[in-house]
Tab-separated table of C-alpha atoms in Angstrom:
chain	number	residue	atom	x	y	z
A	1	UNK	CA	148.797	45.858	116.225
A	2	UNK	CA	150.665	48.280	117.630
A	3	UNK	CA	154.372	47.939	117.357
A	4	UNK	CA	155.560	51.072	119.830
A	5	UNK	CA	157.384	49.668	122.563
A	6	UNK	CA	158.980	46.419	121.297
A	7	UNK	CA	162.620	47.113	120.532
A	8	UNK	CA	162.437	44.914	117.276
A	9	UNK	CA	160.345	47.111	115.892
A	10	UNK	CA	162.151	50.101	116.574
A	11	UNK	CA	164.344	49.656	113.049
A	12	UNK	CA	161.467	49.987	110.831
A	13	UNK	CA	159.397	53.148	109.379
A	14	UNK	CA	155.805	52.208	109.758
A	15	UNK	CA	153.245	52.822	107.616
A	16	UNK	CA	153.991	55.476	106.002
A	17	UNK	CA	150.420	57.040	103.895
A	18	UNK	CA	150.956	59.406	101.088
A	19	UNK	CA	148.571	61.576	99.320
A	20	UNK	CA	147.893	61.759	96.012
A	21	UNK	CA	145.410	62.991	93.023
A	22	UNK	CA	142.915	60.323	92.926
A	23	UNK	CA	140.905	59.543	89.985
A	24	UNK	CA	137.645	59.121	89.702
A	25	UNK	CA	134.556	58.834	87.571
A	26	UNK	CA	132.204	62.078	86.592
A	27	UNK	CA	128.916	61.576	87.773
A	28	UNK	CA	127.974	63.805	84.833
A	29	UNK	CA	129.314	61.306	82.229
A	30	UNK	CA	127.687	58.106	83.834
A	31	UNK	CA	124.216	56.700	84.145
A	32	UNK	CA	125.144	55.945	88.147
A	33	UNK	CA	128.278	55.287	90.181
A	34	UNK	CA	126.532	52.407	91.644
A	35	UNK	CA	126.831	50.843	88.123
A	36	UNK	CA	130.439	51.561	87.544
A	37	UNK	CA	131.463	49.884	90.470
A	38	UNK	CA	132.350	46.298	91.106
A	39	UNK	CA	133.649	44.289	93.912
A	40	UNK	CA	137.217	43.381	93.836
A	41	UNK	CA	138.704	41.306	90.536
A	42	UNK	CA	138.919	38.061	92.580
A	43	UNK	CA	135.704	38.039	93.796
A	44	UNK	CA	133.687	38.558	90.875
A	45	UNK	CA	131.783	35.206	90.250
A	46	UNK	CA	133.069	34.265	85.995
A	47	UNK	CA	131.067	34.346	83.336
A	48	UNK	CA	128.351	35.046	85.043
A	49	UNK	CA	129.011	38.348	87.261
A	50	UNK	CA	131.954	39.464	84.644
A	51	UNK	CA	128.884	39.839	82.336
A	52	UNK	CA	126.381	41.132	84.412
A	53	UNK	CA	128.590	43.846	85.628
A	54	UNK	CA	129.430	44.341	81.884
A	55	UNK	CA	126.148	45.051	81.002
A	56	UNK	CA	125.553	46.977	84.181
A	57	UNK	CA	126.735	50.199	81.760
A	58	UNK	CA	129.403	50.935	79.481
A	59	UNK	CA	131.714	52.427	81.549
A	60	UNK	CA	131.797	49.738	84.510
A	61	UNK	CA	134.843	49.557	86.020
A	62	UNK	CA	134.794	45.799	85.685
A	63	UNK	CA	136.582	46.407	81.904
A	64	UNK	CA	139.555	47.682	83.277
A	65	UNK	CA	140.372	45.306	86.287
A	66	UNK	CA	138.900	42.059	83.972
A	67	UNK	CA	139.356	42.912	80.525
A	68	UNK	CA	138.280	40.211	78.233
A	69	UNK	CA	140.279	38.927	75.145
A	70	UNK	CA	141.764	36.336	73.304
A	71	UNK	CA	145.206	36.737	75.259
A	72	UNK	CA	146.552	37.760	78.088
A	73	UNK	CA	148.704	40.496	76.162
A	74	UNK	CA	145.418	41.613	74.314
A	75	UNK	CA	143.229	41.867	77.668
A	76	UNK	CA	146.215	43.778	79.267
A	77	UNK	CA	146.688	46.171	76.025
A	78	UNK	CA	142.616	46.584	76.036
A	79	UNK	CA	142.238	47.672	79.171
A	80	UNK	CA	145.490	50.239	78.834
A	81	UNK	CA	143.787	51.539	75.845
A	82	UNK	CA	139.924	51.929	77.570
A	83	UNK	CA	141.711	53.961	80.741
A	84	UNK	CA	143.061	55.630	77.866
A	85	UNK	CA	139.993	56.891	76.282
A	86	UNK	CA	138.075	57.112	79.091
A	87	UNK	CA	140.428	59.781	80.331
A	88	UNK	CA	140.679	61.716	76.973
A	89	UNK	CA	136.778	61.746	76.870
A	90	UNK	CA	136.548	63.039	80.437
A	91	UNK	CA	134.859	59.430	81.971
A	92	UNK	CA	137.403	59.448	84.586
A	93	UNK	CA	139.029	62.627	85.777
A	94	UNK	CA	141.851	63.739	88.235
A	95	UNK	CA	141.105	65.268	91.376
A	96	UNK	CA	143.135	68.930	91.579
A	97	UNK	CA	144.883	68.531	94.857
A	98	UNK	CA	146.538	65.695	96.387
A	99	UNK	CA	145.134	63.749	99.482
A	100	UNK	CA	144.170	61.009	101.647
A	101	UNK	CA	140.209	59.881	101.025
A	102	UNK	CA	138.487	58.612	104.116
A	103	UNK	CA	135.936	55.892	102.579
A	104	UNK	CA	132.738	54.735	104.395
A	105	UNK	CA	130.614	51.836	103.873
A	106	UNK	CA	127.288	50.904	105.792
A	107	UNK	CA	124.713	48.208	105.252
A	108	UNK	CA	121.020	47.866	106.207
A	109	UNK	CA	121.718	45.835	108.988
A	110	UNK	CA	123.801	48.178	111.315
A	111	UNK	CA	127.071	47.496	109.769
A	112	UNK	CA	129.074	50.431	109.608
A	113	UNK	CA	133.096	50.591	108.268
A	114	UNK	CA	135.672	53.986	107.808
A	115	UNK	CA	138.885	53.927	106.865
A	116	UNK	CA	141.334	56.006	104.735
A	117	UNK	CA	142.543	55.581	101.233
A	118	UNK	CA	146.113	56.508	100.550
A	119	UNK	CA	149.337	55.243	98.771
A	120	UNK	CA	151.111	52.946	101.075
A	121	UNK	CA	154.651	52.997	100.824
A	122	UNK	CA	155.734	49.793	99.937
A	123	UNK	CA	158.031	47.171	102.318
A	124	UNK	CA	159.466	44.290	102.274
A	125	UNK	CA	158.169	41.324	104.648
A	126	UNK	CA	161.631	41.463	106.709
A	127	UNK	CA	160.401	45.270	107.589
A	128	UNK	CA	157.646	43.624	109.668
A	129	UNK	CA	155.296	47.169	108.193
A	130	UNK	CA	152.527	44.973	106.300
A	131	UNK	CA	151.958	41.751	107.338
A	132	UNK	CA	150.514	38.904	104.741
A	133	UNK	CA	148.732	36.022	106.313
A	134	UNK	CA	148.429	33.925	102.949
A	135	UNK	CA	150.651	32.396	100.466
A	136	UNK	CA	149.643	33.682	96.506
A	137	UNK	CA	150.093	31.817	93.815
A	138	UNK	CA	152.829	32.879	91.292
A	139	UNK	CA	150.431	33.032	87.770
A	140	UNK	CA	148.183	35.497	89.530
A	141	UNK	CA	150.751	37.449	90.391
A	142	UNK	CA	152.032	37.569	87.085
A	143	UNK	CA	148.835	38.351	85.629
A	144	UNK	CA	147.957	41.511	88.088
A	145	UNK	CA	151.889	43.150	87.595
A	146	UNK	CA	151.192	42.508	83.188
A	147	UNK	CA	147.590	44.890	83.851
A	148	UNK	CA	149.594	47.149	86.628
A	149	UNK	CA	152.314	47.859	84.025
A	150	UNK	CA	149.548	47.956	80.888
A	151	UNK	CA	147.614	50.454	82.662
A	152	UNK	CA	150.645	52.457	84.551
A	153	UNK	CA	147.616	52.433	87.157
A	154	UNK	CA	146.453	51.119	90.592
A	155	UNK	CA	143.204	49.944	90.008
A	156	UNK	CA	141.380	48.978	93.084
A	157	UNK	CA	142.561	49.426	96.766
A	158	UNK	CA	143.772	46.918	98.758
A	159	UNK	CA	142.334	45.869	102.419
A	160	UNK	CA	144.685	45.867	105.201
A	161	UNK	CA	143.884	46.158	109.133
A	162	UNK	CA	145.368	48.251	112.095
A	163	UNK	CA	145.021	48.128	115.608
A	164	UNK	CA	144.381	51.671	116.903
A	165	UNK	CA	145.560	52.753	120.496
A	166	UNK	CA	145.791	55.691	122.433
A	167	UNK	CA	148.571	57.002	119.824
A	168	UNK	CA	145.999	57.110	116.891
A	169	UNK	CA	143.507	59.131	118.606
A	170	UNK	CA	143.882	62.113	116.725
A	171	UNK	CA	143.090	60.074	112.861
A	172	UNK	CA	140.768	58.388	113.925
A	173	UNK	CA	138.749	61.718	115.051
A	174	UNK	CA	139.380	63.074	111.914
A	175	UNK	CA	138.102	60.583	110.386
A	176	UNK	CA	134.708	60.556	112.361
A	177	UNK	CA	134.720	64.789	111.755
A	178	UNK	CA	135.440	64.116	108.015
A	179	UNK	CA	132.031	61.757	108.120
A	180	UNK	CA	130.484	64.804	108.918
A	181	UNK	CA	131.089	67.153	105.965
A	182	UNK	CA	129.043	66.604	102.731
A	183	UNK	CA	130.925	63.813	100.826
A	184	UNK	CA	132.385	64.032	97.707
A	185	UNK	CA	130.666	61.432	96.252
A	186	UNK	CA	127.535	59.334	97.696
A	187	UNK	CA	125.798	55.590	95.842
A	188	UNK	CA	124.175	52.566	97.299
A	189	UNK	CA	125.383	49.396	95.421
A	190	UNK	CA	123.107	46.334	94.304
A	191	UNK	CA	124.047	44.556	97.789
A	192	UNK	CA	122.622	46.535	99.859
A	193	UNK	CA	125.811	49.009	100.683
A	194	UNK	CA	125.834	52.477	101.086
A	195	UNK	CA	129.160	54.319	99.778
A	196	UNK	CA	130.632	57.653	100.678
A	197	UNK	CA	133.738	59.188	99.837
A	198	UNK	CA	135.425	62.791	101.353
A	199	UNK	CA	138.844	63.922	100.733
A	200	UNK	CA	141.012	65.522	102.786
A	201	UNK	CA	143.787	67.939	101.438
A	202	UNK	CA	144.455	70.178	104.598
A	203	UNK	CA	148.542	69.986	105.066
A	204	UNK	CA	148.241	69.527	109.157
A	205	UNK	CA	145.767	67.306	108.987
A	206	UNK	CA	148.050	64.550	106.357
A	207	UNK	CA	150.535	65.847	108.833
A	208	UNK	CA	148.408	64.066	111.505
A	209	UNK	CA	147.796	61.046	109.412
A	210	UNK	CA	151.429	60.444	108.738
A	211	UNK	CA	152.545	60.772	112.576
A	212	UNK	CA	149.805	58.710	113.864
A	213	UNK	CA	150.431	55.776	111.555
A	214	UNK	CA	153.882	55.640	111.628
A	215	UNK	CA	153.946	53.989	114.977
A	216	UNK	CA	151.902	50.659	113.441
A	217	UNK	CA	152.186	47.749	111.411
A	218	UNK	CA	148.896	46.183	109.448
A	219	UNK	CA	147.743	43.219	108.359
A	220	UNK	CA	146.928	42.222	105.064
A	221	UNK	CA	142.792	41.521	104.948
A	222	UNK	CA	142.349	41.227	101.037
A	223	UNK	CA	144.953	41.683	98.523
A	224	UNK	CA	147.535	39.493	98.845
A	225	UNK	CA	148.311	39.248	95.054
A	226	UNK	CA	148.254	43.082	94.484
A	227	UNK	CA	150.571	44.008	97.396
A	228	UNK	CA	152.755	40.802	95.947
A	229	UNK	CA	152.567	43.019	92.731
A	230	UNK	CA	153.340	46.183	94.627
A	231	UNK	CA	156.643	44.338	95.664
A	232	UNK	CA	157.661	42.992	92.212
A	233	UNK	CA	156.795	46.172	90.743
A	234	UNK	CA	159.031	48.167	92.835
A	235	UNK	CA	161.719	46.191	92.036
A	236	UNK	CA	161.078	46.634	88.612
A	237	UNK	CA	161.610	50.693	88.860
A	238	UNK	CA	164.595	52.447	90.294
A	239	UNK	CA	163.830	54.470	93.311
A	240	UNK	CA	162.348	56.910	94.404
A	241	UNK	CA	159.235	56.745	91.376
A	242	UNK	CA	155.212	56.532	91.946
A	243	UNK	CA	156.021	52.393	91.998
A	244	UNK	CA	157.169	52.474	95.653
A	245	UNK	CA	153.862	53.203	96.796
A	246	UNK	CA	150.729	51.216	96.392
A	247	UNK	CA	146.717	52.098	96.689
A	248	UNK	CA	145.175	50.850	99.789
A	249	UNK	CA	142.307	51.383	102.249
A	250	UNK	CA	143.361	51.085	106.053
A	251	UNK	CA	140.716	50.068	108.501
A	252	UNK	CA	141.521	50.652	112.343
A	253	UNK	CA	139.753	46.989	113.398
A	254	UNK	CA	140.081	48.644	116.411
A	255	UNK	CA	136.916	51.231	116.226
A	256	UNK	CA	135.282	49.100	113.072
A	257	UNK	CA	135.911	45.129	113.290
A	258	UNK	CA	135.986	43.396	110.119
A	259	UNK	CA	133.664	40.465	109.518
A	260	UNK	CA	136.499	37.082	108.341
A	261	UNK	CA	134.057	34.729	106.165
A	262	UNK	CA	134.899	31.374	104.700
A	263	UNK	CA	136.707	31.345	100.599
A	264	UNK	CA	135.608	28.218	98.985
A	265	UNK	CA	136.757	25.908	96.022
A	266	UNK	CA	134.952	24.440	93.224
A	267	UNK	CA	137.011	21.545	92.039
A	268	UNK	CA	136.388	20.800	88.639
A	269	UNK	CA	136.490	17.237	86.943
A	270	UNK	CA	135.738	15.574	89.802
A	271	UNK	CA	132.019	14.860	90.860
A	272	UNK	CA	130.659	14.709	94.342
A	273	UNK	CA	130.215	11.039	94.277
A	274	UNK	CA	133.692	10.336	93.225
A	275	UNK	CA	134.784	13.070	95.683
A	276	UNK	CA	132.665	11.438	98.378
A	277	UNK	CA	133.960	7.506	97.620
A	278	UNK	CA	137.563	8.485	97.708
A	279	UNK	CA	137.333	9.882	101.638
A	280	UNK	CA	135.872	6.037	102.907
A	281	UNK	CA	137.955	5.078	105.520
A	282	UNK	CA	139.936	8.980	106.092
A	283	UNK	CA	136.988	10.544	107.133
A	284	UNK	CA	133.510	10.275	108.265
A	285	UNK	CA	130.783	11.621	105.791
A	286	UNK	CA	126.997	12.398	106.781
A	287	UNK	CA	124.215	13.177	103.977
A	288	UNK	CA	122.050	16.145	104.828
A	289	UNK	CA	118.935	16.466	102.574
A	290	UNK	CA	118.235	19.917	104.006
A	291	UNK	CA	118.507	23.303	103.046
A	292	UNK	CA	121.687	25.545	102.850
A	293	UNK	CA	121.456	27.255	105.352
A	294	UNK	CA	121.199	24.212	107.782
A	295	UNK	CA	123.583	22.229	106.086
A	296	UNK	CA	126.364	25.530	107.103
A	297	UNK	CA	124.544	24.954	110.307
A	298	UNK	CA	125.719	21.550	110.948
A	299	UNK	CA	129.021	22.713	109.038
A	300	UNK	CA	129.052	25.116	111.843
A	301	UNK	CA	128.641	22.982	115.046
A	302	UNK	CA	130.937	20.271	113.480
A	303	UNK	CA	133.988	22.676	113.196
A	304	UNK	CA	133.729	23.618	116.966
A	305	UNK	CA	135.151	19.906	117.285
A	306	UNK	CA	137.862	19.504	114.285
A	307	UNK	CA	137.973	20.048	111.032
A	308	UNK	CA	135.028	19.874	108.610
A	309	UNK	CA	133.675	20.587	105.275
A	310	UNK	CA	130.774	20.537	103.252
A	311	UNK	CA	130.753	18.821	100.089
A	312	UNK	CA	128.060	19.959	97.061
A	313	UNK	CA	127.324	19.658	93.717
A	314	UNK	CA	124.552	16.791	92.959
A	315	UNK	CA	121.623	18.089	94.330
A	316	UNK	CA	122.416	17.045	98.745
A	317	UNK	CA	124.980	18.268	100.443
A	318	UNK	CA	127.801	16.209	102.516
A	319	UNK	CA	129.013	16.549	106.058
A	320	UNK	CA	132.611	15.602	106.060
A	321	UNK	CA	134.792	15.524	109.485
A	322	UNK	CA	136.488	13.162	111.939
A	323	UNK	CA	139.613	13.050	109.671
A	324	UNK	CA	141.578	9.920	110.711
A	325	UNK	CA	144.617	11.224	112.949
A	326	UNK	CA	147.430	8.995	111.240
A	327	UNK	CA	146.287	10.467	107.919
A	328	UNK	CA	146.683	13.865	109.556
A	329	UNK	CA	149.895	12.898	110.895
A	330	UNK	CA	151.972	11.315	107.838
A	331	UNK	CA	149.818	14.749	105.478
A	332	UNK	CA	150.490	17.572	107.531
A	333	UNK	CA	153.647	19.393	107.682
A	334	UNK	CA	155.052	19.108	110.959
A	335	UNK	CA	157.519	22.770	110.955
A	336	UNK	CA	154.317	24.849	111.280
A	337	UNK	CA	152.612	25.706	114.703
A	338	UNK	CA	149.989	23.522	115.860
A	339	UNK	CA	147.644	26.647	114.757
A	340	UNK	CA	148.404	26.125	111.428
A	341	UNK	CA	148.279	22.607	111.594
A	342	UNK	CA	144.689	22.523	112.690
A	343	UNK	CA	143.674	24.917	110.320
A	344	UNK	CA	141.049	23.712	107.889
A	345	UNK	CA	142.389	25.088	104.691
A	346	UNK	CA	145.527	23.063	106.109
A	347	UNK	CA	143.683	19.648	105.626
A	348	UNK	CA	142.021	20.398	103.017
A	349	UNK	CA	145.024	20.888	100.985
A	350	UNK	CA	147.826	19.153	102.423
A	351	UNK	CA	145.221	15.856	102.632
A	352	UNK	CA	142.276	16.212	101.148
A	353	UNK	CA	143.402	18.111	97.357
A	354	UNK	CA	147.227	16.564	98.086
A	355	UNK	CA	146.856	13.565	98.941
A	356	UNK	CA	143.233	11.996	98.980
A	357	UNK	CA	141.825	13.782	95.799
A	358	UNK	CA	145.000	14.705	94.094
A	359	UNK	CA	144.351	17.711	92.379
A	360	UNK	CA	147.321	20.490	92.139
A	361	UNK	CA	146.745	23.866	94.194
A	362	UNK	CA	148.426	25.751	91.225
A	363	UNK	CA	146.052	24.686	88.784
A	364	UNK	CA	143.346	26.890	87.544
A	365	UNK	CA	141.875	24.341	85.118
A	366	UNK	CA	141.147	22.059	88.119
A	367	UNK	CA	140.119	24.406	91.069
A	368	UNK	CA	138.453	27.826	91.491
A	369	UNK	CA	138.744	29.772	95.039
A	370	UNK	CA	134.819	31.825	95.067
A	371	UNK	CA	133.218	33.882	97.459
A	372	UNK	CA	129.947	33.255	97.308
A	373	UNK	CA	128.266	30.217	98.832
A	374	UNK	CA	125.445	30.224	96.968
A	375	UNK	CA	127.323	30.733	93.542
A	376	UNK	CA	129.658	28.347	94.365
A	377	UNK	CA	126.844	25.237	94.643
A	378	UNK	CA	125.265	26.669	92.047
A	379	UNK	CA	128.219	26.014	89.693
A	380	UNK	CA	128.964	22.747	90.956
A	381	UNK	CA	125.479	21.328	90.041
A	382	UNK	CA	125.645	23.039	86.861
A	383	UNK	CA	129.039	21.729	85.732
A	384	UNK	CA	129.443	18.426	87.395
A	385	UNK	CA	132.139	18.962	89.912
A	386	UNK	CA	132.312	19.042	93.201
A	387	UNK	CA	131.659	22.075	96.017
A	388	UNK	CA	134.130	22.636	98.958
A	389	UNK	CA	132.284	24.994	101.373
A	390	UNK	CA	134.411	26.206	104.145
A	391	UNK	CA	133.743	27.359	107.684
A	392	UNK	CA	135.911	30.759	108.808
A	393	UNK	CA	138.877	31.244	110.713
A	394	UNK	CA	138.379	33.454	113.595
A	395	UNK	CA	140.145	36.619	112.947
A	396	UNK	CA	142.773	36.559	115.993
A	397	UNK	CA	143.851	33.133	114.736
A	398	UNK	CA	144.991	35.133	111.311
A	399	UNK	CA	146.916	38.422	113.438
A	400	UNK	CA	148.664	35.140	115.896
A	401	UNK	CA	149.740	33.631	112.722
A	402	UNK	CA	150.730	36.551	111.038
A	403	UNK	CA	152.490	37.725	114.227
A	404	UNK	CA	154.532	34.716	113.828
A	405	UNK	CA	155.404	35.329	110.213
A	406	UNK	CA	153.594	32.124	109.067
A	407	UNK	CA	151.512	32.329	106.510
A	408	UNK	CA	148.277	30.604	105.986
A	409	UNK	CA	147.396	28.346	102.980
A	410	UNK	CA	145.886	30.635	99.777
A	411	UNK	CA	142.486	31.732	100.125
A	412	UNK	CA	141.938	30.942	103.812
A	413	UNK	CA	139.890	34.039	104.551
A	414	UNK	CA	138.188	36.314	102.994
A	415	UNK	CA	137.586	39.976	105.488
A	416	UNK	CA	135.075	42.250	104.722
A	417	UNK	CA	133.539	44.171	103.865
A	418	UNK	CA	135.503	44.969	101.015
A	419	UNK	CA	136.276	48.459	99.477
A	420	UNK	CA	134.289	48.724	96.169
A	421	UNK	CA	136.410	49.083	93.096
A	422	UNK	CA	135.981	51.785	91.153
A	423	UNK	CA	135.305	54.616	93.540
A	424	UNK	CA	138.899	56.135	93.455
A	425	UNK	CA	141.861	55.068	91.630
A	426	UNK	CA	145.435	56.276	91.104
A	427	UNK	CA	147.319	56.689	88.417
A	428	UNK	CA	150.991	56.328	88.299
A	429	UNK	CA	152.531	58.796	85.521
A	430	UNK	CA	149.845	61.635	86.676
């Protein structure tokens, strides 16, 4: 996504990556960084992986970015008080120099990911420098900006995407020569993921950095609600202060393509059959007495033609696609491209929550956006509502989009793989 050349984009800074002193756990004062570390807030599967990450060991980093308590103001004020203590007893300490931290991750299975972590500086959307590709929803951006200002902290780093060129040769080789040094910190996570950390502190080599990546714009691949924080934070604080800049890892998708999978929703109160019954005559459903993993199968083939889903929760799973095109028509806003028209978080909330099932986007109590497919039948069964799994969008139909500056329903994608909180985090009034 390289913006050199086009005269629009001329006006606008870049990216512009700042150092600073991370934070970061002792290894000395911990049973394992594995167990400190969770995946991002939003994708942690509640009750059931807030407590299993809870009991994971004391210090997990899961009680500062999900702090449970009566009320919001108390889960805000607890987790401002734990980073509190945790710093006063030495838990968490602050690296002595500033820098940038190049971050890799690697699986079993031959996927490998590096980026580098740094404070972003913070732009609006007209600056064209960060580019969302989903709406947010206002109460979880509310929520994340009460913990932000609780804690005075950045948390967990954000996900956002660059194309590299011939211009961001020299990063990207430090970044492979930076592999190569002993890391500062090294743990392989319950999924299967290897983590390593370096920093780098060397003045011409930032200097590098910050040349390189002013010439780009990046997309936004997870963290829509904290950079929406970033923004209504820095308006919040008179500039310049440590609020203009936000945490985030950039990944040139360039060199190491990100892997887009499917976010789905469990909608609560209303079970399958119910869910099922109220589609007669808008689209065609198919029961499939398989297995998951043929049931995505068929999920699979059937969104090569149109959209599709597939419905869980009681025990079979249902193919649902051939949506009727006059429903389509008189459900679908028409001031969109015909990209985002087609798109099957499009239907599915425009005409299937909107208007077929009529249950409200915005409400918590009525629909949960999870990761995991498994987790997400499993709760449907267990609760009596229904499972909306999801097939992905490819990942050029997000940068067109975003290109465009139209932005995709909530919780359309979900890139990965995702930084792991807890490895580094910044605080702002260090």
């Amino acid at each position: 996504m390289n913006t050199a050349g086009h005269s629009a984009a001329t006006a606008h800074r870049g990216l512009e990556l700042t150092p600073f002193r991370g934070l970061r756990y002792d290894p000395d004062r911990v049973g394992s960084l594995a167990a400190v570390t969770s995946p991002p807030y939003d994708v942690v599967v509640r009750p059931d992986g807030l407590h299993h990450l809870e009991s994971s060991d004391p210090y997990n980093i899961v009680r500062l970015i999900l702090p449970q308590a009566a009320t919001p103001s108390a889960r805000n004020q607890q987790a401002a008080e734990t980073l509190r203590r945790w710093l006063s007893e030495g838990i968490l300490t602050t690296d002595p120099d500033p820098g940038l931290y190049v971050y890799e991750q690697r699986d079993g299975n031959g996927m490998l990911q590096r980026g580098i972590i740094g404070a972003l500086r913070v732009s609006d959307p007209a600056e064209q420098v960060v580019l969302p590709h989903e709406d947010v929803m206002p109460h979880v951006v509310a929520d994340r900006a009460a913990l932000m200002r609780a804690t005075s902290a950045n948390l967990e780093p954000l996900l956002l995407t660059y194309r590299g060129d011939d211009s961001t040769t020299a990063t990207a080789d430090l970044i492979e020569r930076t592999a190569d040094r002993p890391p500062l910190l090294a743990t392989t996570t319950e999924d299967g993921f290897s983590h390593r950390l370096w920093s780098v502190t060397d003045p011409a080599d930032l200097a590098t950095v910050r040349t390189d990546l002013a010439r780009h714009q990046a997309l936004i691949a997870d963290g829509h609600h904290r950079w929406a924080t970033y923004r209504r934070l820095r308006t919040e604080h008179p500039s310049p202060s440590p609020w203009d800049h936000g945490l985030v890892l950039l990944v040139d998708t360039a060199r190491y393509p990100l892997r887009v999978r499917a976010i789905h929703r469990l909608l609560h109160g209303l079970p399958v059959g119910a869910a099922v019954a109220a589609l007669d005559g808008h689209f065609r459903v198919r029961r499939l007495d398989v297995p998951l993993p043929e049931a995505l199968a068929a999920l699979a083939d059937a969104a090569c033609a149109g959209n599709a889903f597939l419905l869980a929760g009681d025990g079979s799973f249902h193919l649902v696609d051939h949506p009727d095109p006059d429903l389509l028509a008189r459900t679908i806003p028409t001031d969109r491209p015909a990209a985002w028209r087609t798109l099957d978080a499009t239907v599915l909330h425009a005409t299937l929550l909107d208007h077929v099932w009529h249950i409200p986007e915005d409400s918590p109590d009525r629909i949960a956006y999870i990761h995991d497919t498994t987790a997400t039948v499993a709760k449907a069964e267990r609760d009596g509502g229904t499972a909306v799994l999801m097939h992905p969008v490819r990942e050029e139909v997000v940068r067109d989009l975003a290109r465009q500056g139209v932005t995709m329903p909530r919780k359309s994608t979900s890139f990965g793989p995702k930084p792991a909180s807890g490895l580094v985090l910044r605080a702002l009034d260090l």
